Every structure is written in C-alpha cells, then in structure tokens.
Amino acid sequence: MQNKYPNFLLVDHPLVKKDITILRDETTKPDTFREAVKRISTVLAVNISSDFLLSTFKVKTPLEQTKGFSLKQEIVLVPVLRAGLGMVSGFLAIIPDAKVGHIGLERNEKTLKPAEYYNKTPRNIDSSEVILLDPMLATGGSASSAISFLKKRGAKKIVFACLVAAPEGIKKLSADHPEIKIFSAALDRKLNNRGYILPGLGDAGDRTFGTL
C-alpha cells in the first residue's frame, strides 16, 4: 500500500498497536476508549510534526547565549465533528499552542456521501500548517470533502490524520488530493457493503462519547 500510495504513512509502533487493539475490542468502555485515542493521537502528532519548519533565534540560558528554535508557521487542528474531537487532546499535548477549527460532516447512510452542516476555521488558515483529524478513513468521501473545503478557505499545507484507514479511502483521497499526506495508526482490510471498515473498530464517534 505504501509503495502504491507514497503519500500514505503507517505509524507502525508497538504502543500504537496495543492501543489499536483496545479500540477494536467491543468490550472497551468509553473512558478507556477515549484514553487510547488520546495516546495514539499523541504518537501521530509526533510523527506529523517531524516535518514542521523552524525559525531560529537567540536565547539566554543561566550560563550563556545559545541558539533557540520556534515553529515557523502556526498550526491549525481541524477535527471532523464529532468523532474527530477525541483526537484533539492528544495533538494539543504535543502542540499546545495550536489553534482549533471545526468541520461538521454527516454521512448519508444510503448514498454514503458526506453533507456539510457546520464549519469554523481560523482566519489565517492560508499561512498555517493544517492537520485534519478524523478517526476513520473509510470511503474517503468525508475526508476529501473536508480537504476541498479547507482549500476553498485558503489552506495550502494540509495533512490528514486518522486512527484506521481502509484501502478504498486511501485510493479515493490519493486520487482527489494527491499532494496530501495521510498518516494512519492502522491499515485495515476493506469496507463492507455498508461502507464500514473491516475489521475496524465500529463507530468511533459513538464509542468515544458512549452513544451506542
């Protein structure tokens, strides 16, 4: 998959695999589910931020002056409501000064196509590093629509972060937005006839917020 779609990056880490297993387990309770999502999101944030550009400046230690570093561009996190909200705290733990926007998309369960119902993003999104957060990359329709919206708002640097990805979603996103990097904690087998990821972890939003 990574050879076929070079923009797809699987975060292959023992602790991530352990936490993905917690998410998959149907007996996992919402509080435990949320904590696992946060931990995985933290690891994703570390991997994504390795490409951030830096500015240098002089900083004075108690002993002498030395070179210091700061992020060159502002970071904007954009969770897709509502499931993406569960990933925000993990990213903020690594990037505490990031701004947070929101996009609301609903999937039509018959057509599987997304419909936008809410959006709010910072004004300076055009000069920021934007990280779109959505736990599941299934058909890719919602993620593609969200990225198109962000581009219309002026966003030029966008990466997509998810917990679980299906090959169908990677193919869709790569075709629609070939310049976008996709970071995922797991690569699953396929979608079922209802558009759910197999083996997957169920509905991430319902499991995060206990609304099953």
PDB file of C-alpha atoms in Angstrom:
ATOM      1  CA  MET A   1       0.000   0.000   0.000  1.00  0.00           C
ATOM      2  CA  GLN A   2       2.784   2.427   0.897  1.00  0.00           C
ATOM      3  CA  ASN A   3       4.595   1.617  -2.370  1.00  0.00           C
ATOM      4  CA  LYS A   4       1.395   2.137  -4.374  1.00  0.00           C
ATOM      5  CA  TYR A   5       0.432   5.313  -2.498  1.00  0.00           C
ATOM      6  CA  PRO A   6       3.635   7.055  -1.366  1.00  0.00           C
ATOM      7  CA  ASN A   7       1.601   9.768   0.355  1.00  0.00           C
ATOM      8  CA  PHE A   8       0.268   7.156   2.846  1.00  0.00           C
ATOM      9  CA  LEU A   9       2.326   6.747   6.018  1.00  0.00           C
ATOM     10  CA  LEU A  10       1.532   3.979   8.505  1.00  0.00           C
ATOM     11  CA  VAL A  11       2.699   4.796  12.034  1.00  0.00           C
ATOM     12  CA  ASP A  12       3.982   1.352  12.974  1.00  0.00           C
ATOM     13  CA  HIS A  13       4.749   1.387  16.705  1.00  0.00           C
ATOM     14  CA  PRO A  14       4.320  -1.303  19.414  1.00  0.00           C
ATOM     15  CA  LEU A  15       2.410   1.023  21.767  1.00  0.00           C
ATOM     16  CA  VAL A  16       0.128   2.138  18.949  1.00  0.00           C
ATOM     17  CA  LYS A  17      -0.644  -1.497  18.076  1.00  0.00           C
ATOM     18  CA  LYS A  18      -1.508  -2.168  21.720  1.00  0.00           C
ATOM     19  CA  ASP A  19      -3.870   0.804  21.855  1.00  0.00           C
ATOM     20  CA  ILE A  20      -5.452  -0.007  18.487  1.00  0.00           C
ATOM     21  CA  THR A  21      -6.294  -3.424  19.972  1.00  0.00           C
ATOM     22  CA  ILE A  22      -8.017  -1.670  22.881  1.00  0.00           C
ATOM     23  CA  LEU A  23     -10.070   0.349  20.379  1.00  0.00           C
ATOM     24  CA  ARG A  24     -11.048  -2.742  18.404  1.00  0.00           C
ATOM     25  CA  ASP A  25     -12.252  -4.674  21.473  1.00  0.00           C
ATOM     26  CA  GLU A  26     -16.045  -4.410  21.594  1.00  0.00           C
ATOM     27  CA  THR A  27     -15.989  -4.612  25.411  1.00  0.00           C
ATOM     28  CA  THR A  28     -13.852  -1.469  25.813  1.00  0.00           C
ATOM     29  CA  LYS A  29     -15.744   1.207  27.756  1.00  0.00           C
ATOM     30  CA  PRO A  30     -15.952   4.839  26.551  1.00  0.00           C
ATOM     31  CA  ASP A  31     -13.485   6.249  29.112  1.00  0.00           C
ATOM     32  CA  THR A  32     -10.869   3.622  28.238  1.00  0.00           C
ATOM     33  CA  PHE A  33     -11.598   4.141  24.541  1.00  0.00           C
ATOM     34  CA  ARG A  34     -11.048   7.906  24.845  1.00  0.00           C
ATOM     35  CA  GLU A  35      -7.731   7.477  26.648  1.00  0.00           C
ATOM     36  CA  ALA A  36      -6.464   5.075  23.969  1.00  0.00           C
ATOM     37  CA  VAL A  37      -7.495   7.529  21.240  1.00  0.00           C
ATOM     38  CA  LYS A  38      -5.584  10.277  23.046  1.00  0.00           C
ATOM     39  CA  ARG A  39      -2.415   8.182  23.347  1.00  0.00           C
ATOM     40  CA  ILE A  40      -2.480   7.163  19.681  1.00  0.00           C
ATOM     41  CA  SER A  41      -3.125  10.765  18.651  1.00  0.00           C
ATOM     42  CA  THR A  42      -0.069  11.873  20.614  1.00  0.00           C
ATOM     43  CA  VAL A  43       2.136   9.458  18.656  1.00  0.00           C
ATOM     44  CA  LEU A  44       0.566  10.618  15.377  1.00  0.00           C
ATOM     45  CA  ALA A  45       1.278  14.225  16.358  1.00  0.00           C
ATOM     46  CA  VAL A  46       4.950  13.452  16.989  1.00  0.00           C
ATOM     47  CA  ASN A  47       5.282  11.803  13.572  1.00  0.00           C
ATOM     48  CA  ILE A  48       3.445  14.543  11.683  1.00  0.00           C
ATOM     49  CA  SER A  49       5.317  17.374  13.395  1.00  0.00           C
ATOM     50  CA  SER A  50       8.705  15.980  12.338  1.00  0.00           C
ATOM     51  CA  ASP A  51       8.232  17.843   9.031  1.00  0.00           C
ATOM     52  CA  PHE A  52       7.442  21.237  10.576  1.00  0.00           C
ATOM     53  CA  LEU A  53       9.715  24.119   9.592  1.00  0.00           C
ATOM     54  CA  LEU A  54      11.628  26.003  12.285  1.00  0.00           C
ATOM     55  CA  SER A  55      12.825  29.561  12.836  1.00  0.00           C
ATOM     56  CA  THR A  56      15.943  30.270  14.890  1.00  0.00           C
ATOM     57  CA  PHE A  57      16.585  32.972  17.480  1.00  0.00           C
ATOM     58  CA  LYS A  58      18.967  33.737  20.309  1.00  0.00           C
ATOM     59  CA  VAL A  59      18.060  32.520  23.798  1.00  0.00           C
ATOM     60  CA  LYS A  60      19.950  33.200  27.015  1.00  0.00           C
ATOM     61  CA  THR A  61      20.458  30.308  29.406  1.00  0.00           C
ATOM     62  CA  PRO A  62      21.631  30.869  33.013  1.00  0.00           C
ATOM     63  CA  LEU A  63      25.164  30.275  31.687  1.00  0.00           C
ATOM     64  CA  GLU A  64      25.397  31.696  28.171  1.00  0.00           C
ATOM     65  CA  GLN A  65      23.598  32.653  24.971  1.00  0.00           C
ATOM     66  CA  THR A  66      22.707  29.893  22.505  1.00  0.00           C
ATOM     67  CA  LYS A  67      20.513  29.130  19.521  1.00  0.00           C
ATOM     68  CA  GLY A  68      16.803  28.558  20.113  1.00  0.00           C
ATOM     69  CA  PHE A  69      14.036  27.294  17.860  1.00  0.00           C
ATOM     70  CA  SER A  70      10.372  28.091  17.288  1.00  0.00           C
ATOM     71  CA  LEU A  71       7.807  26.843  14.802  1.00  0.00           C
ATOM     72  CA  LYS A  72       7.915  28.894  11.617  1.00  0.00           C
ATOM     73  CA  GLN A  73       4.187  28.607  10.907  1.00  0.00           C
ATOM     74  CA  GLU A  74       1.097  28.438  13.069  1.00  0.00           C
ATOM     75  CA  ILE A  75      -0.551  25.041  13.442  1.00  0.00           C
ATOM     76  CA  VAL A  76      -4.291  24.580  12.994  1.00  0.00           C
ATOM     77  CA  LEU A  77      -6.047  21.384  14.049  1.00  0.00           C
ATOM     78  CA  VAL A  78      -9.362  20.739  12.319  1.00  0.00           C
ATOM     79  CA  PRO A  79     -11.319  17.797  13.747  1.00  0.00           C
ATOM     80  CA  VAL A  80     -14.229  16.489  11.721  1.00  0.00           C
ATOM     81  CA  LEU A  81     -17.227  16.559  14.066  1.00  0.00           C
ATOM     82  CA  ARG A  82     -17.887  14.752  16.129  1.00  0.00           C
ATOM     83  CA  ALA A  83     -15.559  11.747  16.171  1.00  0.00           C
ATOM     84  CA  GLY A  84     -12.503  13.863  15.372  1.00  0.00           C
ATOM     85  CA  LEU A  85     -12.888  15.698  18.679  1.00  0.00           C
ATOM     86  CA  GLY A  86     -11.464  12.694  20.503  1.00  0.00           C
ATOM     87  CA  MET A  87      -8.114  13.175  18.761  1.00  0.00           C
ATOM     88  CA  VAL A  88      -7.677  16.853  19.644  1.00  0.00           C
ATOM     89  CA  SER A  89      -6.351  16.463  23.203  1.00  0.00           C
ATOM     90  CA  GLY A  90      -3.577  14.113  22.071  1.00  0.00           C
ATOM     91  CA  PHE A  91      -2.412  16.584  19.436  1.00  0.00           C
ATOM     92  CA  LEU A  92      -2.625  19.537  21.830  1.00  0.00           C
ATOM     93  CA  ALA A  93      -0.436  17.636  24.295  1.00  0.00           C
ATOM     94  CA  ILE A  94       2.366  17.828  21.703  1.00  0.00           C
ATOM     95  CA  ILE A  95       1.390  21.127  20.017  1.00  0.00           C
ATOM     96  CA  PRO A  96      -0.190  23.129  22.885  1.00  0.00           C
ATOM     97  CA  ASP A  97      -0.275  26.448  21.025  1.00  0.00           C
ATOM     98  CA  ALA A  98      -2.154  25.052  18.014  1.00  0.00           C
ATOM     99  CA  LYS A  99      -5.437  26.692  17.054  1.00  0.00           C
ATOM    100  CA  VAL A 100      -8.508  24.504  16.631  1.00  0.00           C
ATOM    101  CA  GLY A 101     -11.139  24.824  13.917  1.00  0.00           C
ATOM    102  CA  HIS A 102     -14.093  22.520  13.255  1.00  0.00           C
ATOM    103  CA  ILE A 103     -15.866  20.954  10.293  1.00  0.00           C
ATOM    104  CA  GLY A 104     -19.186  19.161  10.652  1.00  0.00           C
ATOM    105  CA  LEU A 105     -19.973  16.448   8.117  1.00  0.00           C
ATOM    106  CA  GLU A 106     -22.731  13.849   8.175  1.00  0.00           C
ATOM    107  CA  ARG A 107     -22.691  10.682   6.117  1.00  0.00           C
ATOM    108  CA  ASN A 108     -25.871   9.723   4.323  1.00  0.00           C
ATOM    109  CA  GLU A 109     -26.217   6.058   5.267  1.00  0.00           C
ATOM    110  CA  LYS A 110     -27.892   5.260   1.928  1.00  0.00           C
ATOM    111  CA  THR A 111     -25.634   7.098  -0.521  1.00  0.00           C
ATOM    112  CA  LEU A 112     -22.543   7.104   1.777  1.00  0.00           C
ATOM    113  CA  LYS A 113     -21.906  10.687   0.592  1.00  0.00           C
ATOM    114  CA  PRO A 114     -20.977  13.439   3.095  1.00  0.00           C
ATOM    115  CA  ALA A 115     -23.023  16.578   3.705  1.00  0.00           C
ATOM    116  CA  GLU A 116     -21.567  19.617   5.492  1.00  0.00           C
ATOM    117  CA  TYR A 117     -23.584  21.109   8.363  1.00  0.00           C
ATOM    118  CA  TYR A 118     -21.006  23.248  10.240  1.00  0.00           C
ATOM    119  CA  ASN A 119     -17.656  24.931   9.707  1.00  0.00           C
ATOM    120  CA  LYS A 120     -15.457  27.326  11.671  1.00  0.00           C
ATOM    121  CA  THR A 121     -11.753  27.815  10.997  1.00  0.00           C
ATOM    122  CA  PRO A 122      -9.172  30.486  11.951  1.00  0.00           C
ATOM    123  CA  ARG A 123      -8.773  33.428   9.580  1.00  0.00           C
ATOM    124  CA  ASN A 124      -5.065  32.857   8.977  1.00  0.00           C
ATOM    125  CA  ILE A 125      -5.520  29.287   7.795  1.00  0.00           C
ATOM    126  CA  ASP A 126      -3.905  30.185   4.459  1.00  0.00           C
ATOM    127  CA  SER A 127      -0.493  30.613   6.110  1.00  0.00           C
ATOM    128  CA  SER A 128      -0.803  27.755   8.615  1.00  0.00           C
ATOM    129  CA  GLU A 129       0.084  24.080   8.762  1.00  0.00           C
ATOM    130  CA  VAL A 130      -3.338  22.397   8.849  1.00  0.00           C
ATOM    131  CA  ILE A 131      -3.918  18.940  10.328  1.00  0.00           C
ATOM    132  CA  LEU A 132      -7.314  17.412   9.535  1.00  0.00           C
ATOM    133  CA  LEU A 133      -8.406  14.904  12.193  1.00  0.00           C
ATOM    134  CA  ASP A 134     -10.890  12.097  11.578  1.00  0.00           C
ATOM    135  CA  PRO A 135     -10.558   8.665  13.252  1.00  0.00           C
ATOM    136  CA  MET A 136     -11.781   6.601  10.314  1.00  0.00           C
ATOM    137  CA  LEU A 137     -10.753   6.831   6.655  1.00  0.00           C
ATOM    138  CA  ALA A 138     -13.417   4.585   5.149  1.00  0.00           C
ATOM    139  CA  THR A 139     -14.779   5.533   1.704  1.00  0.00           C
ATOM    140  CA  GLY A 140     -12.699   8.711   1.746  1.00  0.00           C
ATOM    141  CA  GLY A 141     -15.690  10.845   0.790  1.00  0.00           C
ATOM    142  CA  SER A 142     -15.876  12.841   4.023  1.00  0.00           C
ATOM    143  CA  ALA A 143     -12.126  13.417   4.196  1.00  0.00           C
ATOM    144  CA  SER A 144     -11.989  14.504   0.553  1.00  0.00           C
ATOM    145  CA  SER A 145     -14.895  16.925   1.039  1.00  0.00           C
ATOM    146  CA  ALA A 146     -13.315  18.354   4.199  1.00  0.00           C
ATOM    147  CA  ILE A 147      -9.995  18.900   2.410  1.00  0.00           C
ATOM    148  CA  SER A 148     -11.780  20.601  -0.501  1.00  0.00           C
ATOM    149  CA  PHE A 149     -13.487  22.919   1.973  1.00  0.00           C
ATOM    150  CA  LEU A 150     -10.172  23.777   3.653  1.00  0.00           C
ATOM    151  CA  LYS A 151      -8.623  24.528   0.271  1.00  0.00           C
ATOM    152  CA  LYS A 152     -11.509  26.880  -0.548  1.00  0.00           C
ATOM    153  CA  ARG A 153     -10.788  28.667   2.712  1.00  0.00           C
ATOM    154  CA  GLY A 154      -7.224  29.175   1.507  1.00  0.00           C
ATOM    155  CA  ALA A 155      -5.366  26.326   3.230  1.00  0.00           C
ATOM    156  CA  LYS A 156      -2.242  25.392   1.293  1.00  0.00           C
ATOM    157  CA  LYS A 157      -0.486  22.946   3.630  1.00  0.00           C
ATOM    158  CA  ILE A 158      -2.765  20.130   4.793  1.00  0.00           C
ATOM    159  CA  VAL A 159      -2.105  16.677   6.223  1.00  0.00           C
ATOM    160  CA  PHE A 160      -4.723  14.107   7.187  1.00  0.00           C
ATOM    161  CA  ALA A 161      -4.504  12.065  10.390  1.00  0.00           C
ATOM    162  CA  CYS A 162      -6.653   9.048  11.235  1.00  0.00           C
ATOM    163  CA  LEU A 163      -6.640   6.032  13.517  1.00  0.00           C
ATOM    164  CA  VAL A 164      -7.718   3.408  10.978  1.00  0.00           C
ATOM    165  CA  ALA A 165      -7.653   3.528   7.171  1.00  0.00           C
ATOM    166  CA  ALA A 166      -9.191   1.293   4.511  1.00  0.00           C
ATOM    167  CA  PRO A 167      -7.555   0.812   1.083  1.00  0.00           C
ATOM    168  CA  GLU A 168     -10.646   2.284  -0.591  1.00  0.00           C
ATOM    169  CA  GLY A 169     -10.318   5.517   1.380  1.00  0.00           C
ATOM    170  CA  ILE A 170      -6.604   5.841   0.695  1.00  0.00           C
ATOM    171  CA  LYS A 171      -7.257   5.359  -3.034  1.00  0.00           C
ATOM    172  CA  LYS A 172     -10.037   7.983  -3.054  1.00  0.00           C
ATOM    173  CA  LEU A 173      -8.059  10.571  -1.110  1.00  0.00           C
ATOM    174  CA  SER A 174      -4.915   9.977  -3.166  1.00  0.00           C
ATOM    175  CA  ALA A 175      -6.868  10.442  -6.403  1.00  0.00           C
ATOM    176  CA  ASP A 176      -8.701  13.586  -5.278  1.00  0.00           C
ATOM    177  CA  HIS A 177      -5.802  15.216  -3.407  1.00  0.00           C
ATOM    178  CA  PRO A 178      -2.515  13.547  -4.435  1.00  0.00           C
ATOM    179  CA  GLU A 179      -0.398  16.125  -2.608  1.00  0.00           C
ATOM    180  CA  ILE A 180      -1.949  15.385   0.802  1.00  0.00           C
ATOM    181  CA  LYS A 181      -0.020  13.146   3.194  1.00  0.00           C
ATOM    182  CA  ILE A 182      -2.132  10.569   5.042  1.00  0.00           C
ATOM    183  CA  PHE A 183      -0.975   9.421   8.486  1.00  0.00           C
ATOM    184  CA  SER A 184      -2.735   6.400   9.991  1.00  0.00           C
ATOM    185  CA  ALA A 185      -2.215   4.217  13.053  1.00  0.00           C
ATOM    186  CA  ALA A 186      -3.620   1.124  11.292  1.00  0.00           C
ATOM    187  CA  LEU A 187      -4.297  -0.146   7.775  1.00  0.00           C
ATOM    188  CA  ASP A 188      -7.310  -2.450   7.627  1.00  0.00           C
ATOM    189  CA  ARG A 189      -8.522  -4.972   5.070  1.00  0.00           C
ATOM    190  CA  LYS A 190     -11.529  -3.476   3.254  1.00  0.00           C
ATOM    191  CA  LEU A 191     -15.006  -1.944   3.560  1.00  0.00           C
ATOM    192  CA  ASN A 192     -18.182  -3.962   3.988  1.00  0.00           C
ATOM    193  CA  ASN A 193     -21.296  -3.321   1.881  1.00  0.00           C
ATOM    194  CA  ARG A 194     -22.395  -0.576   4.298  1.00  0.00           C
ATOM    195  CA  GLY A 195     -19.126   1.309   3.989  1.00  0.00           C
ATOM    196  CA  TYR A 196     -17.736   0.292   7.383  1.00  0.00           C
ATOM    197  CA  ILE A 197     -14.087  -0.677   7.784  1.00  0.00           C
ATOM    198  CA  LEU A 198     -13.220  -4.346   8.385  1.00  0.00           C
ATOM    199  CA  PRO A 199     -12.052  -5.416  10.892  1.00  0.00           C
ATOM    200  CA  GLY A 200     -12.342  -1.812  12.078  1.00  0.00           C
ATOM    201  CA  LEU A 201     -13.470  -0.690  15.493  1.00  0.00           C
ATOM    202  CA  GLY A 202     -17.121   0.188  14.951  1.00  0.00           C
ATOM    203  CA  ASP A 203     -18.446   3.752  15.013  1.00  0.00           C
ATOM    204  CA  ALA A 204     -15.640   5.839  16.520  1.00  0.00           C
ATOM    205  CA  GLY A 205     -17.952   8.718  17.455  1.00  0.00           C
ATOM    206  CA  ASP A 206     -20.464   6.546  19.272  1.00  0.00           C
ATOM    207  CA  ARG A 207     -17.744   4.627  21.088  1.00  0.00           C
ATOM    208  CA  THR A 208     -15.915   7.814  22.094  1.00  0.00           C
ATOM    209  CA  PHE A 209     -18.994   9.504  23.513  1.00  0.00           C
ATOM    210  CA  GLY A 210     -20.908   6.448  24.748  1.00  0.00           C
ATOM    211  CA  THR A 211     -23.893   6.939  22.444  1.00  0.00           C
ATOM    212  CA  LEU A 212     -24.225   3.366  21.206  1.00  0.00           C
TER     213      LEU A 212
END
